mmCIF file of C-alpha atoms in Angstrom:
data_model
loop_
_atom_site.group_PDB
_atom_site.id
_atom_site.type_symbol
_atom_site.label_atom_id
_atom_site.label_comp_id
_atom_site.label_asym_id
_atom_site.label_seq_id
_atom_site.Cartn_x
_atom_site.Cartn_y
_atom_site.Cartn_z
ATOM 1 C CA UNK X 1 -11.332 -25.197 -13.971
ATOM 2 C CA UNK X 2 -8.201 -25.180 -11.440
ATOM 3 C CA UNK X 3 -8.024 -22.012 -9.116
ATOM 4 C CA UNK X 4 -5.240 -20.575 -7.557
ATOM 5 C CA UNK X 5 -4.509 -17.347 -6.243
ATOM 6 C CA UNK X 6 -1.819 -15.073 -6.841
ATOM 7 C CA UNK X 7 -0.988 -12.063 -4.501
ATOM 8 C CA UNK X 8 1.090 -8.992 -5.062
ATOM 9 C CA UNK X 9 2.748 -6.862 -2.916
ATOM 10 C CA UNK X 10 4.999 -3.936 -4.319
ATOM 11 C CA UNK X 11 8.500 -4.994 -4.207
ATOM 12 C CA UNK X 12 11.653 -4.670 -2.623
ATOM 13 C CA UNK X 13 15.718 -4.190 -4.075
ATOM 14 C CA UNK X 14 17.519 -8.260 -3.689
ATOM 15 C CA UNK X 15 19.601 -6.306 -1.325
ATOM 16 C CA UNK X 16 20.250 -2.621 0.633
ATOM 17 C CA UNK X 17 23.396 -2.076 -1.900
ATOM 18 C CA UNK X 18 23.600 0.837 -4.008
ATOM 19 C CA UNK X 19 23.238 -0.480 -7.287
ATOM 20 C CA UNK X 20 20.360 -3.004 -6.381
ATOM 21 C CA UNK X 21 18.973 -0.584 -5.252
ATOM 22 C CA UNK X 22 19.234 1.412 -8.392
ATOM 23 C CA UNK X 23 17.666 -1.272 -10.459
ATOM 24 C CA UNK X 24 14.657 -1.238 -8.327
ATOM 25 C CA UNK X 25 14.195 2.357 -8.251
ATOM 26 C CA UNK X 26 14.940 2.113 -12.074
ATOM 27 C CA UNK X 27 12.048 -0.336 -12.890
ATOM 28 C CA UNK X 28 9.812 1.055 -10.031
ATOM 29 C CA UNK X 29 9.564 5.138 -10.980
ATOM 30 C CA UNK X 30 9.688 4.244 -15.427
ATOM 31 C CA UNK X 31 6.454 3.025 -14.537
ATOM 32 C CA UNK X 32 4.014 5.417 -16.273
ATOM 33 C CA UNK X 33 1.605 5.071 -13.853
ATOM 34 C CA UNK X 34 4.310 6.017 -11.213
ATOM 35 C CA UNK X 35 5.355 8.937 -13.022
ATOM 36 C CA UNK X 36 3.079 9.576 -15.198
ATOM 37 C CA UNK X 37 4.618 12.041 -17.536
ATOM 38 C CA UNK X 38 5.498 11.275 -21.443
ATOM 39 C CA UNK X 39 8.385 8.832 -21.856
ATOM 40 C CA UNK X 40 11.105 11.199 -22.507
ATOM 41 C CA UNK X 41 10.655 13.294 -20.198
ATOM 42 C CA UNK X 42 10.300 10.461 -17.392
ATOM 43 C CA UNK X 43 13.078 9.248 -19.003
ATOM 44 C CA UNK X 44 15.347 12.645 -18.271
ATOM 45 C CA UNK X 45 13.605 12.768 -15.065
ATOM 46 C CA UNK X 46 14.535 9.598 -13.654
ATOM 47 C CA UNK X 47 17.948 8.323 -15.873
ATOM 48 C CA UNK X 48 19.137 11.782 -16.058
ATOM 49 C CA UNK X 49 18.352 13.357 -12.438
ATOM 50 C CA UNK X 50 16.840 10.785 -9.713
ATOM 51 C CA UNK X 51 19.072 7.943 -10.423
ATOM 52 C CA UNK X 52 21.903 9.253 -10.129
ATOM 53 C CA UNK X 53 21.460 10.379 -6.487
ATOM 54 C CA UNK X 54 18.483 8.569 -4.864
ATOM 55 C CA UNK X 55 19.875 5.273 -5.114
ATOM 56 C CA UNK X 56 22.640 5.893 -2.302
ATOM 57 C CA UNK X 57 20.360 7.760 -0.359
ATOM 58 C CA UNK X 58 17.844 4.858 -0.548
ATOM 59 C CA UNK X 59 20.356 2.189 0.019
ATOM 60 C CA UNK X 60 21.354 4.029 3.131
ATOM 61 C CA UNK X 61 17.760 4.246 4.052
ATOM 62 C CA UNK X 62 17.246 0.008 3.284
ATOM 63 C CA UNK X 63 20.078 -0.624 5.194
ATOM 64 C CA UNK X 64 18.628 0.912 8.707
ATOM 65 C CA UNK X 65 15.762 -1.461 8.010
ATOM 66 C CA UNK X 66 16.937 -4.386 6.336
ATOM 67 C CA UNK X 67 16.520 -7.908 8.158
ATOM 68 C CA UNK X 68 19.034 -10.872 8.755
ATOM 69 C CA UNK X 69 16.597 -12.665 6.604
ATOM 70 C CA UNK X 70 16.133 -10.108 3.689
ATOM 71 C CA UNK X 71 13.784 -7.122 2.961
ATOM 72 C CA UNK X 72 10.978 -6.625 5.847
ATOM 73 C CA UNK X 73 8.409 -5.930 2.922
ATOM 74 C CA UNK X 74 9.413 -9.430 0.971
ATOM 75 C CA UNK X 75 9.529 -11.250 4.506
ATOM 76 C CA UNK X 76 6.192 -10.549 5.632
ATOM 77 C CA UNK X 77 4.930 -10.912 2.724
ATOM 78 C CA UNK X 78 6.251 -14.363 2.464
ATOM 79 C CA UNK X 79 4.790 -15.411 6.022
ATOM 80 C CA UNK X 80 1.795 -13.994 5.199
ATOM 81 C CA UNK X 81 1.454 -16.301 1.796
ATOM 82 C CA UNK X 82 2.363 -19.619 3.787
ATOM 83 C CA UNK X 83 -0.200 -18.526 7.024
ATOM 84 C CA UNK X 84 -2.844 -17.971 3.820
ATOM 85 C CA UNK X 85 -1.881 -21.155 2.266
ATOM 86 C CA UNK X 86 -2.508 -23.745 5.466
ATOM 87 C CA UNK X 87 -5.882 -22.377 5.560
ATOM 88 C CA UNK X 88 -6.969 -22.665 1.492
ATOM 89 C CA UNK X 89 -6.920 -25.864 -0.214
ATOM 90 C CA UNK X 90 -6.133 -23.885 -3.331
ATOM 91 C CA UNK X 91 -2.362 -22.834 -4.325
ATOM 92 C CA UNK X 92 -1.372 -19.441 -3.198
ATOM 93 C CA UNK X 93 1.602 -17.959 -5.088
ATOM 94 C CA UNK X 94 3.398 -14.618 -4.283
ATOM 95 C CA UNK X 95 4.521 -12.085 -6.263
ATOM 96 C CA UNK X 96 6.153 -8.308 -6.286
ATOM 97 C CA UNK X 97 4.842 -5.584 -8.676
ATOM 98 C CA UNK X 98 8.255 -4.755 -8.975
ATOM 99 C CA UNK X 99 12.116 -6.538 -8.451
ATOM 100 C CA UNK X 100 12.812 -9.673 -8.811
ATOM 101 C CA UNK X 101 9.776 -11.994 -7.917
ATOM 102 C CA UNK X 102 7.878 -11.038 -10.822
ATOM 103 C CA UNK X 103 4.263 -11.171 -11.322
ATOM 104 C CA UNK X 104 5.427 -13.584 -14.746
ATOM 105 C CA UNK X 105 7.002 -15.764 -12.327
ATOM 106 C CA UNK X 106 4.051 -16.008 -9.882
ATOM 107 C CA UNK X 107 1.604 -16.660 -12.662
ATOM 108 C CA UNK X 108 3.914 -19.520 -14.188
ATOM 109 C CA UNK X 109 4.282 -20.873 -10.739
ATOM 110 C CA UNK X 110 0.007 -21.423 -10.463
ATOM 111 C CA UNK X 111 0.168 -22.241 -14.451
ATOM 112 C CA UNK X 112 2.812 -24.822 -13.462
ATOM 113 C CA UNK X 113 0.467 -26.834 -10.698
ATOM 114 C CA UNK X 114 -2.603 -26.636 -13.474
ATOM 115 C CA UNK X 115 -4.495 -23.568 -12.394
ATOM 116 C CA UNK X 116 -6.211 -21.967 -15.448
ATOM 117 C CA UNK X 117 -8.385 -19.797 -13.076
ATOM 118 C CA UNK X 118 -6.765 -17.298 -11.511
ATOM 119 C CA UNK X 119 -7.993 -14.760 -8.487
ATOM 120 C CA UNK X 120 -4.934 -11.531 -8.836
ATOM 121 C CA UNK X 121 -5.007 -10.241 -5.102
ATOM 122 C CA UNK X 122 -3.113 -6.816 -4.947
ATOM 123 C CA UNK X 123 -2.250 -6.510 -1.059
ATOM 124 C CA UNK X 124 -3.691 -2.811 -1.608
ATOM 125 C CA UNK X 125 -6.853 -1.464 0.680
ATOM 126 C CA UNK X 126 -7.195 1.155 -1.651
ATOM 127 C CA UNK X 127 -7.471 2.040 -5.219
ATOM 128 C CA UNK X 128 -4.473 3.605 -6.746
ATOM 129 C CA UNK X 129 -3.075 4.217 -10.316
ATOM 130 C CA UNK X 130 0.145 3.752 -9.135
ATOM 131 C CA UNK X 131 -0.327 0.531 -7.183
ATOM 132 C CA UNK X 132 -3.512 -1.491 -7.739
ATOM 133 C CA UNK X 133 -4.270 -0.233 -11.883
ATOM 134 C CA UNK X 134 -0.744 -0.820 -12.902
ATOM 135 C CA UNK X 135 -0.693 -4.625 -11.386
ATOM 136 C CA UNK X 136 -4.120 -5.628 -13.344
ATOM 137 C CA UNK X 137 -2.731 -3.561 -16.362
ATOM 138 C CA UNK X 138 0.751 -5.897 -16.642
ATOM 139 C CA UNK X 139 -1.121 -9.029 -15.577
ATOM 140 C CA UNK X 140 -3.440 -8.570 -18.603
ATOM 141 C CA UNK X 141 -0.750 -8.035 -20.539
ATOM 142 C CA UNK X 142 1.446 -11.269 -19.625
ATOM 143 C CA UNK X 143 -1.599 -12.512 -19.762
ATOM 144 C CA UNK X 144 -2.514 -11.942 -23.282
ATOM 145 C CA UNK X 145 1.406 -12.206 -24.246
ATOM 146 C CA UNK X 146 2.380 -15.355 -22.809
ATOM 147 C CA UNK X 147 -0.687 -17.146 -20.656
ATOM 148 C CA UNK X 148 -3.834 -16.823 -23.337
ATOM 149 C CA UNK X 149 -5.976 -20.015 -22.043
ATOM 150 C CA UNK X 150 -5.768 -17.977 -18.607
ATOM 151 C CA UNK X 151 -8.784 -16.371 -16.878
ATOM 152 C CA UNK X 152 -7.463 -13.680 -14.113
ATOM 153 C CA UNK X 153 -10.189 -12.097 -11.724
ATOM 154 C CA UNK X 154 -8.907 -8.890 -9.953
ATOM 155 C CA UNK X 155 -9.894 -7.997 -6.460
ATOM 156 C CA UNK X 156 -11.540 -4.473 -6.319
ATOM 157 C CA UNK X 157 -10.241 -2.470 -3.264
ATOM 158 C CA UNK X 158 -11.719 -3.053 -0.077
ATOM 159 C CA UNK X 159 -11.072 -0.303 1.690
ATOM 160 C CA UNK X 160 -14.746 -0.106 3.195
ATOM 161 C CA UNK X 161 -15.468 -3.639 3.667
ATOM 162 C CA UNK X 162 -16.499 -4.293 7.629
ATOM 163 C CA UNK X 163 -14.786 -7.136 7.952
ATOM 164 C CA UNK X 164 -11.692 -5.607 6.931
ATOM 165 C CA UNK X 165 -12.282 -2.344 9.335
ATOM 166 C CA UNK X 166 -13.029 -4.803 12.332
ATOM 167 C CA UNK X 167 -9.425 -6.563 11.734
ATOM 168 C CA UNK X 168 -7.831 -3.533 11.125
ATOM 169 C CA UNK X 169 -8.847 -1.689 14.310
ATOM 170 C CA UNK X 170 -8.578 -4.639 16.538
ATOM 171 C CA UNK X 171 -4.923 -4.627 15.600
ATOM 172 C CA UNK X 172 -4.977 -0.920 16.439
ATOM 173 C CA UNK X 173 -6.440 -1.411 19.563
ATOM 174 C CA UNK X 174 -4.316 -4.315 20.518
ATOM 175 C CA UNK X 175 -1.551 -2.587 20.077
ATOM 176 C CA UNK X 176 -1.972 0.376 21.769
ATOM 177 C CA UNK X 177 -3.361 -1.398 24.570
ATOM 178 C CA UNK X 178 -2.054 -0.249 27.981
ATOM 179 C CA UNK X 179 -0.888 3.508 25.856
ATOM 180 C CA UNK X 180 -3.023 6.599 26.070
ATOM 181 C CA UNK X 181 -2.202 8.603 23.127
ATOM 182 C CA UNK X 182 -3.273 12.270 23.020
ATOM 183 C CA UNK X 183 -3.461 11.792 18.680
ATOM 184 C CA UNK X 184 -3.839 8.992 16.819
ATOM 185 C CA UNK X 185 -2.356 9.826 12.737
ATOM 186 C CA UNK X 186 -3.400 8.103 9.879
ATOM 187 C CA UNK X 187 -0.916 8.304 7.406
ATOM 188 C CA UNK X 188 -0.995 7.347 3.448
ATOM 189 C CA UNK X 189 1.064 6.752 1.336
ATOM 190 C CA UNK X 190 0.728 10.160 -1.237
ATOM 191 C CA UNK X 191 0.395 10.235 -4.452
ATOM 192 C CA UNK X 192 0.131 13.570 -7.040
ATOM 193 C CA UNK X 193 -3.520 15.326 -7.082
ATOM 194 C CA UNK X 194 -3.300 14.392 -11.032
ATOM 195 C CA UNK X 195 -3.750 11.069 -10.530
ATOM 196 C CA UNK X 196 -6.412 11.617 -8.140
ATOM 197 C CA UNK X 197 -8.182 13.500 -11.123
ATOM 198 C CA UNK X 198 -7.012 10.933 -13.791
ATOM 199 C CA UNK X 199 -8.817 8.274 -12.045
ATOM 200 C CA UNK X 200 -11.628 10.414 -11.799
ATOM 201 C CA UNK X 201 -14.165 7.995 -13.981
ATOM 202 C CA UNK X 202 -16.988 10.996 -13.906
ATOM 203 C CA UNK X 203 -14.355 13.800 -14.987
ATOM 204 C CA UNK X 204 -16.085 16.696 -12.870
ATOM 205 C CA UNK X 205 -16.411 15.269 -9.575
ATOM 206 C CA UNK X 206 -13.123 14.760 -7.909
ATOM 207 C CA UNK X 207 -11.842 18.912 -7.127
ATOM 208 C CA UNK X 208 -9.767 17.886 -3.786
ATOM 209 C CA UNK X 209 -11.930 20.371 -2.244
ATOM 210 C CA UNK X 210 -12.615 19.185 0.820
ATOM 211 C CA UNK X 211 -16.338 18.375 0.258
ATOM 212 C CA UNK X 212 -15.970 16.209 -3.140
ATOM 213 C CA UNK X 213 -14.835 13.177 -0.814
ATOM 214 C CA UNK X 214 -18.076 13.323 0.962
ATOM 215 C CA UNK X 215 -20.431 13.939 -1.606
ATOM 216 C CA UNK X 216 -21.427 10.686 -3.135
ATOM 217 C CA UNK X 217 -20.206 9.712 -6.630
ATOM 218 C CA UNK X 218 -19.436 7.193 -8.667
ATOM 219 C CA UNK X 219 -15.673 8.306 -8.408
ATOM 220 C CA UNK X 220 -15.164 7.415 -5.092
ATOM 221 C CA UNK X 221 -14.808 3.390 -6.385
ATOM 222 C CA UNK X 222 -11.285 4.285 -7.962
ATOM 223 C CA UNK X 223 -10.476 7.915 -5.552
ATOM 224 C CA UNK X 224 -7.918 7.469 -3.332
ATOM 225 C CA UNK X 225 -8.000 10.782 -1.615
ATOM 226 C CA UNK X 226 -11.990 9.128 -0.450
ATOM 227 C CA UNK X 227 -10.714 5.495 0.343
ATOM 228 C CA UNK X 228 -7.685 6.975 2.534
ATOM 229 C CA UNK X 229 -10.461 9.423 4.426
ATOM 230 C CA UNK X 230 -12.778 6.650 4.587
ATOM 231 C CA UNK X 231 -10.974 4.245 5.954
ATOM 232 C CA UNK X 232 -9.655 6.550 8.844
ATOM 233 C CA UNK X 233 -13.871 7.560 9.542
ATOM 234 C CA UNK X 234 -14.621 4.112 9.661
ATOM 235 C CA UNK X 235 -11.793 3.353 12.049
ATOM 236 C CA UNK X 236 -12.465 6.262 14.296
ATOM 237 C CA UNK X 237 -15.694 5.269 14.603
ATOM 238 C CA UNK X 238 -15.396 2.018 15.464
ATOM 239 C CA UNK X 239 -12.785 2.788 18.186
ATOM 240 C CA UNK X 240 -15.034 5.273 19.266
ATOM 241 C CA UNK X 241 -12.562 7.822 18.946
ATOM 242 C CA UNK X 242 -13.001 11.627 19.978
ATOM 243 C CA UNK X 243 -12.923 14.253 16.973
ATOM 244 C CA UNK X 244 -9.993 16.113 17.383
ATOM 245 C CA UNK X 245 -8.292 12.956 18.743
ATOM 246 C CA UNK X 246 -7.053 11.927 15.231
ATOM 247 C CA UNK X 247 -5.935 13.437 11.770
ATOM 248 C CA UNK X 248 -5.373 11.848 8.356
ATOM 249 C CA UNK X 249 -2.007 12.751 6.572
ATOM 250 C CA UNK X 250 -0.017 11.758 3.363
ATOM 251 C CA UNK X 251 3.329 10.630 3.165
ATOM 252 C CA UNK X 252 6.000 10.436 0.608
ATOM 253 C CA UNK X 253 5.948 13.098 -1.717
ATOM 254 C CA UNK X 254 8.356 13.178 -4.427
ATOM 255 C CA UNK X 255 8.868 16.317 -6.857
ATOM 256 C CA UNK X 256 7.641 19.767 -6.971
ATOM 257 C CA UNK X 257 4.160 18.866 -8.187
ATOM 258 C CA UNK X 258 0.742 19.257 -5.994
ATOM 259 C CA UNK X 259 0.583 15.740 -3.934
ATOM 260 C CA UNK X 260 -2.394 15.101 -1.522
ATOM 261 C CA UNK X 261 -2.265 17.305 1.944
ATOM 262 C CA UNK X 262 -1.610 17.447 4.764
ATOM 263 C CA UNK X 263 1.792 16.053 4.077
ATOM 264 C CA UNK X 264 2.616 13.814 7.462
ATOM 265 C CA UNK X 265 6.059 15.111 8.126
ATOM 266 C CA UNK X 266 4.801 18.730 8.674
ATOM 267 C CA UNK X 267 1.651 17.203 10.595
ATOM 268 C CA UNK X 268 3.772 15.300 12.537
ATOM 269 C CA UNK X 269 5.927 18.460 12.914
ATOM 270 C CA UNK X 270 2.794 20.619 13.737
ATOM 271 C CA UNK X 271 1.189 18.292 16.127
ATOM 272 C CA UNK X 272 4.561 18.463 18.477
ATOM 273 C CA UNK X 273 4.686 22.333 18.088
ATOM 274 C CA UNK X 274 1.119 22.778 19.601
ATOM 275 C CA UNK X 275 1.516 20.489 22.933
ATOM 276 C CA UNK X 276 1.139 16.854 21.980
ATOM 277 C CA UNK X 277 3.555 14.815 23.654
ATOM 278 C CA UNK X 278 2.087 11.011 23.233
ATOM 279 C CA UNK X 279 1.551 10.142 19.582
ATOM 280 C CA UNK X 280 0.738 7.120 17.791
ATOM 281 C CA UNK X 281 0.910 7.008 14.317
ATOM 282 C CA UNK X 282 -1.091 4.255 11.792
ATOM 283 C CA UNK X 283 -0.303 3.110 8.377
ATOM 284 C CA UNK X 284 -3.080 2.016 6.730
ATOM 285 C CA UNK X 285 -2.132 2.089 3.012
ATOM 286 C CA UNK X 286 0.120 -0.621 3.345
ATOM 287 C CA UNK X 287 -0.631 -4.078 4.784
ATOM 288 C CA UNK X 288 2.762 -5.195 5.306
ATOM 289 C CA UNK X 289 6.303 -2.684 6.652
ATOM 290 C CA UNK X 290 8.251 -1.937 4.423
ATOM 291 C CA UNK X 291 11.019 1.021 4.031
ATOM 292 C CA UNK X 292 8.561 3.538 4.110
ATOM 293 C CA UNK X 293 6.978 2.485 7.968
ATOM 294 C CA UNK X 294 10.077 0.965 9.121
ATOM 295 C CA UNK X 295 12.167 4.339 8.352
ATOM 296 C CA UNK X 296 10.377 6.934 7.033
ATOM 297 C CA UNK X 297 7.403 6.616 9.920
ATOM 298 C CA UNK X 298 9.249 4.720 12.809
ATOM 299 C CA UNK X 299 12.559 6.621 12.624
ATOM 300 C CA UNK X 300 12.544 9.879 10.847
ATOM 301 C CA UNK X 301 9.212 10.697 11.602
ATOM 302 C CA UNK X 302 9.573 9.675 15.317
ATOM 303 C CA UNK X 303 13.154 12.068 15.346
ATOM 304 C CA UNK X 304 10.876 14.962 14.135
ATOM 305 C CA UNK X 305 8.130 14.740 16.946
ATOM 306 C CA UNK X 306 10.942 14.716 19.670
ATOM 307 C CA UNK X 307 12.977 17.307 17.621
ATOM 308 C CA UNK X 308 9.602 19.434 18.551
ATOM 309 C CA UNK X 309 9.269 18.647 21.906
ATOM 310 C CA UNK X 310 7.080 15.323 21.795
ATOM 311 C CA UNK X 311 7.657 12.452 24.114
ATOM 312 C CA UNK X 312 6.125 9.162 23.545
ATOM 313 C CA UNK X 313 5.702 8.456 19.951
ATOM 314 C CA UNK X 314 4.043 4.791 19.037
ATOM 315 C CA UNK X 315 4.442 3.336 15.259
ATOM 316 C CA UNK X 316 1.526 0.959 15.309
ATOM 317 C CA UNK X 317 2.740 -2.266 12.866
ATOM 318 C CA UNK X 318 0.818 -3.035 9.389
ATOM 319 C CA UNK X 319 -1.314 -6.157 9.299
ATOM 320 C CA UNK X 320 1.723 -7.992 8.586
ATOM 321 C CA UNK X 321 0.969 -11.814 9.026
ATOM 322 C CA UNK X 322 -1.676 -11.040 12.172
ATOM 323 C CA UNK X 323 -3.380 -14.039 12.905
ATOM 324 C CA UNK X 324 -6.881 -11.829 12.160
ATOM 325 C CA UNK X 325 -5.707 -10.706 8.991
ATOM 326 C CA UNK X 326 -4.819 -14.221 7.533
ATOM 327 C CA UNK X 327 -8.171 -15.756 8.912
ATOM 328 C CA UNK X 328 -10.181 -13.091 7.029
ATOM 329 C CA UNK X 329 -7.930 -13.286 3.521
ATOM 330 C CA UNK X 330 -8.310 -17.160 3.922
ATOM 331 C CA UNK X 331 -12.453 -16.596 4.108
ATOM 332 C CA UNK X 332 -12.439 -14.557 0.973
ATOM 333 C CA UNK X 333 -9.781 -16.759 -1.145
ATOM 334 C CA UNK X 334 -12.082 -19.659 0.308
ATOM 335 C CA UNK X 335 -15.374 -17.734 -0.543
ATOM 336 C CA UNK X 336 -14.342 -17.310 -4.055
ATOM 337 C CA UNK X 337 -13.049 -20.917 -4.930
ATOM 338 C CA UNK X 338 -16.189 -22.639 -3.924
ATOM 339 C CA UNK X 339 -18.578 -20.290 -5.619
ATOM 340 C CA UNK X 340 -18.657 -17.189 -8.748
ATOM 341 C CA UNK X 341 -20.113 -14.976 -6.077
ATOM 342 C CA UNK X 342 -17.870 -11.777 -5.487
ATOM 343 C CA UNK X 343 -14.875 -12.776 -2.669
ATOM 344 C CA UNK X 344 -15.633 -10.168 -0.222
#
């Protein structure tokens, strides 16, 4: 058998205009396990309320960000696929969850140069509903709709794999190199406590209680909430950081429903208000910037620390195409195609 891999990233409007944008956001929050509510009532929600404002906010929002060269998230993501591919012998396709570069398209692509093996990378740390279970869910289903003769392996989050903490704080630490920040946020991408219960595979353990994501449990292989906390312990610890010296927070909320807390905006609001005037702040959920560093994190959240008296305020980058980063995708693609042993 021929193997290829095929990674996927979220996705990104063709352009900062209103009505790509609209498209986007269209495709991107029908998504049941976006908003997971029944389909009329997402349907209301997002046709009948959400798209008819958000889109010109958004664009607004894309446009502060947007590159000479296109969207940051689809640019990066495109480096990092060619840095990947001069190290794998392998092809190494691209695709976006959402938008244009569909994940059909990326699996035709590897179909197209005789791959009938196929290792589905989503460029996720952690487990989510809304971003790792609803790319393996559609690739099945192209998969069993238009590509039957095709095996697809999924990588399982890895979140907690060393090798993937060492990279990740060495880019930390390089960057901040030469800055002596009095906090050090973690921030997440959030999503609603339902889904944290949905993916709950015990159905009892996960109360986002504050001790559930240190008790030990089966749950904790598709719980968020754990992987986000988990990934900022094994950070601090590796950086040796002092307790006290760094907080984990969740950005991003959207609608009146519970979403995971501390919500970073008000941490990032609270942390100025009691004295601390050098942040950095560290986005771990995603591996590449995208609107959601770039603006929400780098400019808005930056305006609210100085809006409460804060000074220095550092936005450490995402993985992006570090030279790390690629070296240690590269080992696991290369792992997996010369053996059936598990890639990382």
């Amino acid at each position: 058998m021929k193997k290829g891999v095929l990674l996927v990233n979220l996705g990104s409007p063709d352009s900062p205009e209103p009505k790509d944008v609209k498209k986007y956001l269209g495709e991107f929050l029908m998504d049941e396990r976006v908003i997971d509510i029944p389909y009329l009532a997402r349907t209301a929600l997002v046709k009948g309320i959400i798209l008819k404002t958000r889109p010109k906010q958004s664009a607004a929002a894309y446009k502060k960000i947007w590159w000479e060269e296109g969207s940051p998230l689809i640019v990066l993501s495109k480096r990092l696929q060619k840095a990947i591919q001069k190290d794998v012998e392998i092809p190494v396709a691209l695709a976006m969850r959402y938008g244009s570069m569909t994940i059909k398209k990326g699996l035709q692509e590897l179909v197209d140069k005789g791959v009938d093996e196929v290792l589905l990378f989503p460029l996720y740390p952690q487990f989510a509903m809304a971003t790792t279970e609803t790319i393996t869910v559609l690739a099945e289903e192209l998969r069993t709709e238009h590509f039957p003769s095709l095996k697809i392996e999924s990588v399982p989050a890895f979140y907690n794999k060393p090798d993937y903490i060492e990279v990740l704080s060495n880019s930390i630490k390089k960057y901040l190199e030469g800055k002596s920040p009095d906090h050090i946020l973690f921030s997440y991408h959030g999503v609603p406590e339902r889904h944290i219960r949905k993916s709950d595979v015990t159905k009892s353990h996960c109360k986002i209680d504050g001790t559930c994501c240190i008790t030990p449990s089966k749950a904790h292989e598709f719980c968020y909430r754990h992987q986000c906390l988990e990934v900022t312990r094994l950070v601090a610890e590796k950086l040796q950081l002092k307790e006290g010296a760094y907080s984990t927070s969740f950005q991003s909320r959207l609608g009146f429903d519970p979403w995971l807390q501390p919500y970073t905006d008000r941490t990032i609001e609270r942390l100025g208000k009691n004295g601390i005037k050098n942040m950095a702040i560290v986005t771990p959920a995603f591996v590449s910037d995208c609107l959601e560093t770039l603006e929400e994190i780098a400019m808005e959240g930056e305006e609210i620390f100085h809006e409460m008296g804060g000074n220095e305020f550092t936005t450490v980058p995402c993985l992006n195409d570090d030279a790390e980063w690629v070296t240690l995708l590269s080992k696991w693609i290369n792992n997996w195609s010369v053996s059936k042993t598990q890639m990382v």
